[in-house]
PDB file of C-alpha atoms and ligand atoms in Angstrom:
ATOM      1  CA  UNK A   1      76.152 113.709 159.051  1.00  0.00           C
ATOM      2  CA  UNK A   2      79.931 114.245 158.714  1.00  0.00           C
ATOM      3  CA  UNK A   3      80.830 111.142 160.698  1.00  0.00           C
ATOM      4  CA  UNK A   4      78.395 109.137 158.630  1.00  0.00           C
ATOM      5  CA  UNK A   5      80.026 110.279 155.386  1.00  0.00           C
ATOM      6  CA  UNK A   6      83.497 109.428 156.656  1.00  0.00           C
ATOM      7  CA  UNK A   7      82.288 106.059 157.876  1.00  0.00           C
ATOM      8  CA  UNK A   8      81.044 105.335 154.359  1.00  0.00           C
ATOM      9  CA  UNK A   9      84.266 106.423 152.703  1.00  0.00           C
ATOM     10  CA  UNK A  10      86.412 104.492 155.173  1.00  0.00           C
ATOM     11  CA  UNK A  11      84.257 101.413 154.604  1.00  0.00           C
ATOM     12  CA  UNK A  12      84.821 101.675 150.872  1.00  0.00           C
ATOM     13  CA  UNK A  13      88.580 102.030 151.342  1.00  0.00           C
ATOM     14  CA  UNK A  14      88.603  99.154 153.805  1.00  0.00           C
ATOM     15  CA  UNK A  15      86.847  96.796 151.423  1.00  0.00           C
ATOM     16  CA  UNK A  16      89.034  98.008 148.613  1.00  0.00           C
ATOM     17  CA  UNK A  17      92.120  97.047 150.570  1.00  0.00           C
ATOM     18  CA  UNK A  18      90.908  93.632 151.692  1.00  0.00           C
ATOM     19  CA  UNK A  19      89.130  92.711 148.484  1.00  0.00           C
ATOM     20  CA  UNK A  20      91.043  90.586 146.025  1.00  0.00           C
ATOM     21  CA  UNK A  21      88.465  91.650 143.473  1.00  0.00           C
ATOM     22  CA  UNK A  22      89.484  95.317 143.610  1.00  0.00           C
ATOM     23  CA  UNK A  23      91.752  96.280 140.788  1.00  0.00           C
ATOM     24  CA  UNK A  24      93.469  92.926 140.730  1.00  0.00           C
ATOM     25  CA  UNK A  25      91.065  90.827 138.685  1.00  0.00           C
ATOM     26  CA  UNK A  26      91.040  92.767 135.380  1.00  0.00           C
ATOM     27  CA  UNK A  27      94.834  92.477 135.214  1.00  0.00           C
ATOM     28  CA  UNK A  28      94.527  88.683 135.302  1.00  0.00           C
ATOM     29  CA  UNK A  29      93.603  88.545 131.660  1.00  0.00           C
ATOM     30  CA  UNK A  30      90.091  87.376 130.736  1.00  0.00           C
ATOM     31  CA  UNK A  31      87.118  89.596 131.573  1.00  0.00           C
ATOM     32  CA  UNK A  32      84.763  88.221 134.227  1.00  0.00           C
ATOM     33  CA  UNK A  33      81.490  86.788 132.844  1.00  0.00           C
ATOM     34  CA  UNK A  34      78.665  89.348 132.880  1.00  0.00           C
ATOM     35  CA  UNK A  35      76.616  89.233 136.068  1.00  0.00           C
ATOM     36  CA  UNK A  36      73.992  91.951 136.496  1.00  0.00           C
ATOM     37  CA  UNK A  37      72.542  92.886 139.873  1.00  0.00           C
ATOM     38  CA  UNK A  38      70.178  95.437 141.362  1.00  0.00           C
ATOM     39  CA  UNK A  39      70.861  97.143 144.675  1.00  0.00           C
ATOM     40  CA  UNK A  40      67.822  98.865 146.173  1.00  0.00           C
ATOM     41  CA  UNK A  41      68.746 101.601 148.611  1.00  0.00           C
ATOM     42  CA  UNK A  42      66.217 103.038 151.038  1.00  0.00           C
ATOM     43  CA  UNK A  43      66.667 105.451 153.912  1.00  0.00           C
ATOM     44  CA  UNK A  44      65.362 102.548 155.988  1.00  0.00           C
ATOM     45  CA  UNK A  45      62.710 102.236 158.635  1.00  0.00           C
ATOM     46  CA  UNK A  46      62.041 100.210 161.749  1.00  0.00           C
ATOM     47  CA  UNK A  47      58.261 100.565 161.269  1.00  0.00           C
ATOM     48  CA  UNK A  48      56.330  97.337 160.704  1.00  0.00           C
ATOM     49  CA  UNK A  49      54.244  99.005 157.962  1.00  0.00           C
ATOM     50  CA  UNK A  50      57.486  99.942 156.203  1.00  0.00           C
ATOM     51  CA  UNK A  51      58.604  96.324 156.099  1.00  0.00           C
ATOM     52  CA  UNK A  52      55.383  95.485 154.252  1.00  0.00           C
ATOM     53  CA  UNK A  53      56.089  98.305 151.763  1.00  0.00           C
ATOM     54  CA  UNK A  54      59.685  97.208 151.253  1.00  0.00           C
ATOM     55  CA  UNK A  55      58.555  93.618 150.647  1.00  0.00           C
ATOM     56  CA  UNK A  56      56.063  94.944 148.114  1.00  0.00           C
ATOM     57  CA  UNK A  57      58.799  96.940 146.347  1.00  0.00           C
ATOM     58  CA  UNK A  58      61.056  93.872 146.364  1.00  0.00           C
ATOM     59  CA  UNK A  59      58.300  91.765 144.805  1.00  0.00           C
ATOM     60  CA  UNK A  60      57.535  94.366 142.138  1.00  0.00           C
ATOM     61  CA  UNK A  61      61.196  94.826 141.188  1.00  0.00           C
ATOM     62  CA  UNK A  62      61.675  91.051 140.896  1.00  0.00           C
ATOM     63  CA  UNK A  63      58.534  90.791 138.739  1.00  0.00           C
ATOM     64  CA  UNK A  64      59.717  93.593 136.428  1.00  0.00           C
ATOM     65  CA  UNK A  65      63.300  92.279 136.134  1.00  0.00           C
ATOM     66  CA  UNK A  66      62.883  88.531 136.729  1.00  0.00           C
ATOM     67  CA  UNK A  67      66.421  87.412 135.868  1.00  0.00           C
ATOM     68  CA  UNK A  68      68.275  89.949 137.986  1.00  0.00           C
ATOM     69  CA  UNK A  69      69.188  89.291 141.645  1.00  0.00           C
ATOM     70  CA  UNK A  70      67.982  92.023 144.002  1.00  0.00           C
ATOM     71  CA  UNK A  71      69.966  93.187 147.029  1.00  0.00           C
ATOM     72  CA  UNK A  72      69.043  95.785 149.668  1.00  0.00           C
ATOM     73  CA  UNK A  73      70.806  98.470 151.665  1.00  0.00           C
ATOM     74  CA  UNK A  74      69.696 101.162 154.130  1.00  0.00           C
ATOM     75  CA  UNK A  75      71.424 104.524 154.209  1.00  0.00           C
ATOM     76  CA  UNK A  76      70.363 105.405 157.769  1.00  0.00           C
ATOM     77  CA  UNK A  77      72.945 104.388 160.332  1.00  0.00           C
ATOM     78  CA  UNK A  78      70.487 104.898 163.218  1.00  0.00           C
ATOM     79  CA  UNK A  79      67.871 102.647 161.630  1.00  0.00           C
ATOM     80  CA  UNK A  80      70.463  99.951 160.883  1.00  0.00           C
ATOM     81  CA  UNK A  81      71.624 100.029 164.497  1.00  0.00           C
ATOM     82  CA  UNK A  82      68.049  99.817 165.750  1.00  0.00           C
ATOM     83  CA  UNK A  83      67.297  96.840 163.512  1.00  0.00           C
ATOM     84  CA  UNK A  84      70.562  95.109 164.444  1.00  0.00           C
ATOM     85  CA  UNK A  85      69.394  95.113 168.072  1.00  0.00           C
ATOM     86  CA  UNK A  86      66.313  93.202 166.888  1.00  0.00           C
ATOM     87  CA  UNK A  87      68.571  90.712 165.137  1.00  0.00           C
ATOM     88  CA  UNK A  88      67.916  92.092 161.642  1.00  0.00           C
ATOM     89  CA  UNK A  89      71.150  92.930 159.888  1.00  0.00           C
ATOM     90  CA  UNK A  90      70.849  95.414 157.052  1.00  0.00           C
ATOM     91  CA  UNK A  91      73.857  96.561 155.065  1.00  0.00           C
ATOM     92  CA  UNK A  92      74.932 100.101 154.325  1.00  0.00           C
ATOM     93  CA  UNK A  93      75.299 100.803 150.578  1.00  0.00           C
ATOM     94  CA  UNK A  94      79.111 100.511 150.812  1.00  0.00           C
ATOM     95  CA  UNK A  95      78.978  97.140 152.553  1.00  0.00           C
ATOM     96  CA  UNK A  96      76.264  95.832 150.207  1.00  0.00           C
ATOM     97  CA  UNK A  97      78.336  96.846 147.163  1.00  0.00           C
ATOM     98  CA  UNK A  98      81.509  95.302 148.611  1.00  0.00           C
ATOM     99  CA  UNK A  99      79.594  92.045 149.100  1.00  0.00           C
ATOM    100  CA  UNK A 100      78.239  92.190 145.535  1.00  0.00           C
ATOM    101  CA  UNK A 101      81.768  92.750 144.287  1.00  0.00           C
ATOM    102  CA  UNK A 102      82.813  89.686 146.234  1.00  0.00           C
ATOM    103  CA  UNK A 103      79.961  87.719 144.631  1.00  0.00           C
ATOM    104  CA  UNK A 104      81.394  88.572 141.189  1.00  0.00           C
ATOM    105  CA  UNK A 105      78.703  90.969 140.023  1.00  0.00           C
ATOM    106  CA  UNK A 106      80.041  92.910 137.045  1.00  0.00           C
ATOM    107  CA  UNK A 107      77.165  95.341 136.376  1.00  0.00           C
ATOM    108  CA  UNK A 108      75.179  96.908 139.206  1.00  0.00           C
ATOM    109  CA  UNK A 109      72.100  99.093 138.968  1.00  0.00           C
ATOM    110  CA  UNK A 110      71.873 100.986 142.238  1.00  0.00           C
ATOM    111  CA  UNK A 111      68.323 102.253 142.678  1.00  0.00           C
ATOM    112  CA  UNK A 112      67.599 104.998 145.163  1.00  0.00           C
ATOM    113  CA  UNK A 113      64.247 104.644 146.921  1.00  0.00           C
ATOM    114  CA  UNK A 114      64.444 108.213 148.174  1.00  0.00           C
ATOM    115  CA  UNK A 115      61.812 110.833 147.349  1.00  0.00           C
ATOM    116  CA  UNK A 116      64.043 113.605 145.996  1.00  0.00           C
ATOM    117  CA  UNK A 117      67.721 113.929 145.110  1.00  0.00           C
ATOM    118  CA  UNK A 118      68.612 115.362 148.512  1.00  0.00           C
ATOM    119  CA  UNK A 119      71.454 114.702 150.945  1.00  0.00           C
ATOM    120  CA  UNK A 120      70.901 110.971 151.325  1.00  0.00           C
ATOM    121  CA  UNK A 121      70.783 110.547 147.557  1.00  0.00           C
ATOM    122  CA  UNK A 122      73.972 112.549 147.046  1.00  0.00           C
ATOM    123  CA  UNK A 123      75.751 110.598 149.780  1.00  0.00           C
ATOM    124  CA  UNK A 124      74.784 107.501 147.811  1.00  0.00           C
ATOM    125  CA  UNK A 125      76.114 109.102 144.608  1.00  0.00           C
ATOM    126  CA  UNK A 126      79.475 109.566 146.301  1.00  0.00           C
ATOM    127  CA  UNK A 127      79.594 105.887 147.332  1.00  0.00           C
ATOM    128  CA  UNK A 128      78.678 104.797 143.806  1.00  0.00           C
ATOM    129  CA  UNK A 129      81.353 107.173 142.494  1.00  0.00           C
ATOM    130  CA  UNK A 130      83.958 105.642 144.810  1.00  0.00           C
ATOM    131  CA  UNK A 131      83.142 102.135 143.548  1.00  0.00           C
ATOM    132  CA  UNK A 132      83.347 103.452 139.986  1.00  0.00           C
ATOM    133  CA  UNK A 133      86.865 104.798 140.625  1.00  0.00           C
ATOM    134  CA  UNK A 134      87.884 101.539 142.307  1.00  0.00           C
ATOM    135  CA  UNK A 135      86.969  99.705 139.124  1.00  0.00           C
ATOM    136  CA  UNK A 136      85.637  96.625 140.908  1.00  0.00           C
ATOM    137  CA  UNK A 137      82.599  96.504 138.634  1.00  0.00           C
ATOM    138  CA  UNK A 138      82.597  96.874 134.874  1.00  0.00           C
ATOM    139  CA  UNK A 139      79.635  99.206 135.284  1.00  0.00           C
ATOM    140  CA  UNK A 140      77.819 100.690 138.240  1.00  0.00           C
ATOM    141  CA  UNK A 141      75.030 103.206 137.595  1.00  0.00           C
ATOM    142  CA  UNK A 142      72.686 104.999 139.980  1.00  0.00           C
ATOM    143  CA  UNK A 143      68.973 105.377 139.222  1.00  0.00           C
ATOM    144  CA  UNK A 144      66.929 108.515 139.957  1.00  0.00           C
ATOM    145  CA  UNK A 145      64.821 108.896 143.107  1.00  0.00           C
ATOM    146  CA  UNK A 146      61.005 109.192 142.969  1.00  0.00           C
ATOM    147  CA  UNK A 147      60.712 112.839 141.941  1.00  0.00           C
ATOM    148  CA  UNK A 148      63.464 113.738 139.477  1.00  0.00           C
ATOM    149  CA  UNK A 149      62.281 114.594 135.996  1.00  0.00           C
ATOM    150  CA  UNK A 150      59.345 116.691 134.805  1.00  0.00           C
ATOM    151  CA  UNK A 151      57.729 113.442 133.645  1.00  0.00           C
ATOM    152  CA  UNK A 152      58.035 112.088 137.223  1.00  0.00           C
ATOM    153  CA  UNK A 153      56.463 115.252 138.554  1.00  0.00           C
ATOM    154  CA  UNK A 154      53.477 114.958 136.211  1.00  0.00           C
ATOM    155  CA  UNK A 155      53.041 111.312 137.113  1.00  0.00           C
ATOM    156  CA  UNK A 156      53.167 112.177 140.825  1.00  0.00           C
ATOM    157  CA  UNK A 157      50.561 114.946 140.412  1.00  0.00           C
ATOM    158  CA  UNK A 158      48.202 112.458 138.745  1.00  0.00           C
ATOM    159  CA  UNK A 159      48.785 109.821 141.434  1.00  0.00           C
ATOM    160  CA  UNK A 160      48.143 112.314 144.238  1.00  0.00           C
ATOM    161  CA  UNK A 161      44.896 113.470 142.598  1.00  0.00           C
ATOM    162  CA  UNK A 162      43.887 109.830 142.220  1.00  0.00           C
ATOM    163  CA  UNK A 163      44.668 108.804 145.803  1.00  0.00           C
ATOM    164  CA  UNK A 164      42.870 111.648 147.606  1.00  0.00           C
ATOM    165  CA  UNK A 165      39.997 110.048 149.595  1.00  0.00           C
ATOM    166  CA  UNK A 166      36.660 110.301 147.779  1.00  0.00           C
ATOM    167  CA  UNK A 167      35.052 111.729 150.924  1.00  0.00           C
ATOM    168  CA  UNK A 168      37.041 114.942 150.410  1.00  0.00           C
ATOM    169  CA  UNK A 169      35.012 117.923 149.160  1.00  0.00           C
ATOM    170  CA  UNK A 170      36.598 120.508 146.809  1.00  0.00           C
ATOM    171  CA  UNK A 171      36.395 123.090 149.615  1.00  0.00           C
ATOM    172  CA  UNK A 172      38.507 120.845 151.881  1.00  0.00           C
ATOM    173  CA  UNK A 173      42.257 121.241 151.715  1.00  0.00           C
ATOM    174  CA  UNK A 174      44.698 118.417 151.110  1.00  0.00           C
ATOM    175  CA  UNK A 175      48.027 119.057 152.832  1.00  0.00           C
ATOM    176  CA  UNK A 176      50.962 116.883 151.870  1.00  0.00           C
ATOM    177  CA  UNK A 177      53.862 116.711 154.291  1.00  0.00           C
ATOM    178  CA  UNK A 178      57.249 116.295 152.651  1.00  0.00           C
ATOM    179  CA  UNK A 179      60.445 115.809 154.632  1.00  0.00           C
ATOM    180  CA  UNK A 180      62.327 118.899 153.467  1.00  0.00           C
ATOM    181  CA  UNK A 181      66.072 119.440 153.462  1.00  0.00           C
ATOM    182  CA  UNK A 182      68.722 122.191 153.481  1.00  0.00           C
ATOM    183  CA  UNK A 183      69.928 120.647 150.187  1.00  0.00           C
ATOM    184  CA  UNK A 184      69.160 122.724 147.026  1.00  0.00           C
ATOM    185  CA  UNK A 185      66.759 120.029 145.821  1.00  0.00           C
ATOM    186  CA  UNK A 186      64.312 121.174 148.497  1.00  0.00           C
ATOM    187  CA  UNK A 187      62.846 123.390 145.732  1.00  0.00           C
ATOM    188  CA  UNK A 188      61.035 120.311 144.387  1.00  0.00           C
ATOM    189  CA  UNK A 189      58.377 120.611 147.093  1.00  0.00           C
ATOM    190  CA  UNK A 190      57.214 124.099 146.105  1.00  0.00           C
ATOM    191  CA  UNK A 191      57.407 123.046 142.450  1.00  0.00           C
ATOM    192  CA  UNK A 192      55.144 120.094 143.215  1.00  0.00           C
ATOM    193  CA  UNK A 193      52.670 122.358 145.019  1.00  0.00           C
ATOM    194  CA  UNK A 194      52.589 124.724 142.036  1.00  0.00           C
ATOM    195  CA  UNK A 195      51.823 121.909 139.631  1.00  0.00           C
ATOM    196  CA  UNK A 196      49.201 120.385 141.929  1.00  0.00           C
ATOM    197  CA  UNK A 197      47.487 123.754 142.330  1.00  0.00           C
ATOM    198  CA  UNK A 198      47.182 124.146 138.577  1.00  0.00           C
ATOM    199  CA  UNK A 199      44.780 121.200 138.824  1.00  0.00           C
ATOM    200  CA  UNK A 200      43.292 121.724 142.292  1.00  0.00           C
ATOM    201  CA  UNK A 201      43.913 124.997 144.107  1.00  0.00           C
ATOM    202  CA  UNK A 202      43.239 123.536 147.569  1.00  0.00           C
ATOM    203  CA  UNK A 203      46.172 121.130 147.572  1.00  0.00           C
ATOM    204  CA  UNK A 204      49.232 122.248 149.552  1.00  0.00           C
ATOM    205  CA  UNK A 205      52.713 120.836 149.982  1.00  0.00           C
ATOM    206  CA  UNK A 206      54.688 121.682 153.110  1.00  0.00           C
ATOM    207  CA  UNK A 207      57.793 120.193 154.689  1.00  0.00           C
ATOM    208  CA  UNK A 208      58.971 119.335 158.196  1.00  0.00           C
ATOM    209  CA  UNK A 209      62.532 120.558 157.783  1.00  0.00           C
ATOM    210  CA  UNK A 210      62.533 122.913 154.805  1.00  0.00           C
ATOM    211  CA  UNK A 211      60.403 125.319 152.754  1.00  0.00           C
ATOM    212  CA  UNK A 212      57.397 125.678 152.592  1.00  0.00           C
ATOM    213  CA  UNK A 213      57.006 125.360 156.347  1.00  0.00           C
ATOM    214  CA  UNK A 214      53.883 124.680 158.375  1.00  0.00           C
ATOM    215  CA  UNK A 215      53.242 128.373 159.181  1.00  0.00           C
ATOM    216  CA  UNK A 216      53.213 129.293 155.505  1.00  0.00           C
ATOM    217  CA  UNK A 217      50.818 126.462 154.673  1.00  0.00           C
ATOM    218  CA  UNK A 218      48.574 127.515 157.561  1.00  0.00           C
ATOM    219  CA  UNK A 219      48.429 131.129 156.359  1.00  0.00           C
ATOM    220  CA  UNK A 220      47.648 130.022 152.797  1.00  0.00           C
ATOM    221  CA  UNK A 221      44.762 127.913 154.092  1.00  0.00           C
ATOM    222  CA  UNK A 222      43.436 130.738 156.286  1.00  0.00           C
ATOM    223  CA  UNK A 223      43.501 133.138 153.318  1.00  0.00           C
ATOM    224  CA  UNK A 224      41.240 130.670 151.516  1.00  0.00           C
ATOM    225  CA  UNK A 225      39.005 130.202 154.578  1.00  0.00           C
ATOM    226  CA  UNK A 226      39.625 126.461 154.640  1.00  0.00           C
ATOM    227  CA  UNK A 227      37.686 124.667 157.392  1.00  0.00           C
ATOM    228  CA  UNK A 228      38.889 121.109 156.935  1.00  0.00           C
ATOM    229  CA  UNK A 229      42.152 119.548 155.787  1.00  0.00           C
ATOM    230  CA  UNK A 230      43.280 116.036 154.926  1.00  0.00           C
ATOM    231  CA  UNK A 231      46.863 115.573 156.098  1.00  0.00           C
ATOM    232  CA  UNK A 232      48.894 113.114 154.037  1.00  0.00           C
ATOM    233  CA  UNK A 233      52.607 112.274 154.328  1.00  0.00           C
ATOM    234  CA  UNK A 234      54.621 112.738 151.153  1.00  0.00           C
ATOM    235  CA  UNK A 235      57.320 110.373 152.378  1.00  0.00           C
ATOM    236  CA  UNK A 236      57.859 106.753 151.459  1.00  0.00           C
ATOM    237  CA  UNK A 237      57.016 105.581 154.976  1.00  0.00           C
ATOM    238  CA  UNK A 238      54.431 106.900 157.442  1.00  0.00           C
ATOM    239  CA  UNK A 239      56.972 106.805 160.257  1.00  0.00           C
ATOM    240  CA  UNK A 240      57.925 109.135 163.067  1.00  0.00           C
ATOM    241  CA  UNK A 241      57.372 112.385 161.121  1.00  0.00           C
ATOM    242  CA  UNK A 242      53.912 111.346 159.930  1.00  0.00           C
ATOM    243  CA  UNK A 243      52.797 109.928 163.268  1.00  0.00           C
ATOM    244  CA  UNK A 244      54.186 112.682 165.481  1.00  0.00           C
ATOM    245  CA  UNK A 245      55.038 115.850 163.538  1.00  0.00           C
ATOM    246  CA  UNK A 246      52.005 115.545 161.279  1.00  0.00           C
ATOM    247  CA  UNK A 247      49.274 113.711 163.172  1.00  0.00           C
ATOM    248  CA  UNK A 248      50.498 113.782 166.786  1.00  0.00           C
ATOM    249  CA  UNK A 249      48.707 115.278 169.801  1.00  0.00           C
ATOM    250  CA  UNK A 250      51.665 117.487 170.812  1.00  0.00           C
ATOM    251  CA  UNK A 251      51.054 121.236 170.500  1.00  0.00           C
ATOM    252  CA  UNK A 252      53.608 121.623 167.682  1.00  0.00           C
ATOM    253  CA  UNK A 253      52.205 118.942 165.388  1.00  0.00           C
ATOM    254  CA  UNK A 254      50.632 120.106 162.143  1.00  0.00           C
ATOM    255  CA  UNK A 255      47.302 118.723 163.290  1.00  0.00           C
ATOM    256  CA  UNK A 256      47.451 120.803 166.492  1.00  0.00           C
ATOM    257  CA  UNK A 257      48.681 123.962 164.739  1.00  0.00           C
ATOM    258  CA  UNK A 258      45.940 123.821 162.077  1.00  0.00           C
ATOM    259  CA  UNK A 259      43.224 122.805 164.562  1.00  0.00           C
ATOM    260  CA  UNK A 260      44.068 125.809 166.757  1.00  0.00           C
ATOM    261  CA  UNK A 261      43.329 128.017 163.725  1.00  0.00           C
ATOM    262  CA  UNK A 262      39.925 126.427 163.286  1.00  0.00           C
ATOM    263  CA  UNK A 263      40.856 123.911 160.588  1.00  0.00           C
ATOM    264  CA  UNK A 264      39.602 120.390 161.279  1.00  0.00           C
ATOM    265  CA  UNK A 265      42.248 117.807 160.450  1.00  0.00           C
ATOM    266  CA  UNK A 266      41.944 114.323 159.085  1.00  0.00           C
ATOM    267  CA  UNK A 267      45.352 112.619 158.989  1.00  0.00           C
ATOM    268  CA  UNK A 268      45.950 109.671 156.688  1.00  0.00           C
ATOM    269  CA  UNK A 269      48.875 107.568 157.857  1.00  0.00           C
ATOM    270  CA  UNK A 270      50.009 105.960 154.648  1.00  0.00           C
ATOM    271  CA  UNK A 271      53.399 106.481 153.004  1.00  0.00           C
ATOM    272  CA  UNK A 272      53.991 106.688 149.255  1.00  0.00           C
ATOM    273  CA  UNK A 273      55.695 103.261 149.259  1.00  0.00           C
ATOM    274  CA  UNK A 274      52.324 101.764 150.258  1.00  0.00           C
ATOM    275  CA  UNK A 275      50.784 102.779 146.920  1.00  0.00           C
ATOM    276  CA  UNK A 276      51.619 100.662 143.871  1.00  0.00           C
ATOM    277  CA  UNK A 277      51.416 103.702 141.574  1.00  0.00           C
ATOM    278  CA  UNK A 278      54.272 105.422 143.406  1.00  0.00           C
ATOM    279  CA  UNK A 279      56.267 102.190 143.656  1.00  0.00           C
ATOM    280  CA  UNK A 280      55.989 101.781 139.894  1.00  0.00           C
ATOM    281  CA  UNK A 281      57.924 105.035 139.398  1.00  0.00           C
ATOM    282  CA  UNK A 282      60.907 103.674 141.341  1.00  0.00           C
ATOM    283  CA  UNK A 283      60.592 100.339 139.530  1.00  0.00           C
ATOM    284  CA  UNK A 284      60.573 102.106 136.144  1.00  0.00           C
ATOM    285  CA  UNK A 285      63.607 104.202 137.104  1.00  0.00           C
ATOM    286  CA  UNK A 286      65.756 101.040 137.304  1.00  0.00           C
ATOM    287  CA  UNK A 287      65.450 100.878 133.518  1.00  0.00           C
ATOM    288  CA  UNK A 288      67.773 103.937 133.417  1.00  0.00           C
ATOM    289  CA  UNK A 289      70.890 102.200 134.810  1.00  0.00           C
ATOM    290  CA  UNK A 290      70.013  98.881 133.130  1.00  0.00           C
ATOM    291  CA  UNK A 291      69.931 100.580 129.712  1.00  0.00           C
ATOM    292  CA  UNK A 292      73.663 101.280 130.157  1.00  0.00           C
ATOM    293  CA  UNK A 293      74.413  97.552 130.469  1.00  0.00           C
ATOM    294  CA  UNK A 294      73.119  96.422 127.065  1.00  0.00           C
TER     295      UNK A 294
HETATM  296 CO1  LIG B   1      63.679 113.264 159.396  1.00  0.00          CO
END
């Protein structure tokens, strides 16, 4: 984590030093002609299904903002390294922004494709902040992740209720698996569960790495004498966590833990980025930064 942060900051400084566009251009008199761009920033994934989702997001963003060029960056160093070995070169946010600066973009809407404003999102905020201080763009604004405002939360509750398989009976549980984080924004997961339960008391939200954890979700289901649960990832991509930690055969997967307590599990391996309704939230959030450019 630390090394990653420093890498990002050093990258920014490096491009600042080598870039003739840094602080130099505004002092050369006339203001550069307005050129607006969008930078989409995902955690990244090496999953084939994720590539399909990302292409879908790309298509939707271009359809919503047809005159604005769209660039991409991945925040995960590990994923970028993995993809580089397959010959696919993805930029980090700092490198992508340095390139956009070099291509004379003046206004950049950086859109986070994260789920909550956790560590990855705040790392991205720091990069955007560094570019702001550098003054290479006239404006650079970061858009909110998927679940940020109360309006987002209400939209997400409706989408979840809508996407639950029709085969599910009211007595069956629906367990969403969020990522979870030590970051304070982890509280969003319990808040989402509360709001879902106001509409359907058998929907639960747990996380792999934060609160509520799997043991708590299990005990809540046992209290309600749940016999069957649909397991659904609440992450943009049904990657490693969904396949292994949620639906895997290992004894510590959620499926195994719940099954051992007599709860039949039906995992659904589909990430939020595979549903247009969720994607539309991210697409709509780009309007936030763009509204600052008018
Ligand atoms: Co993880």
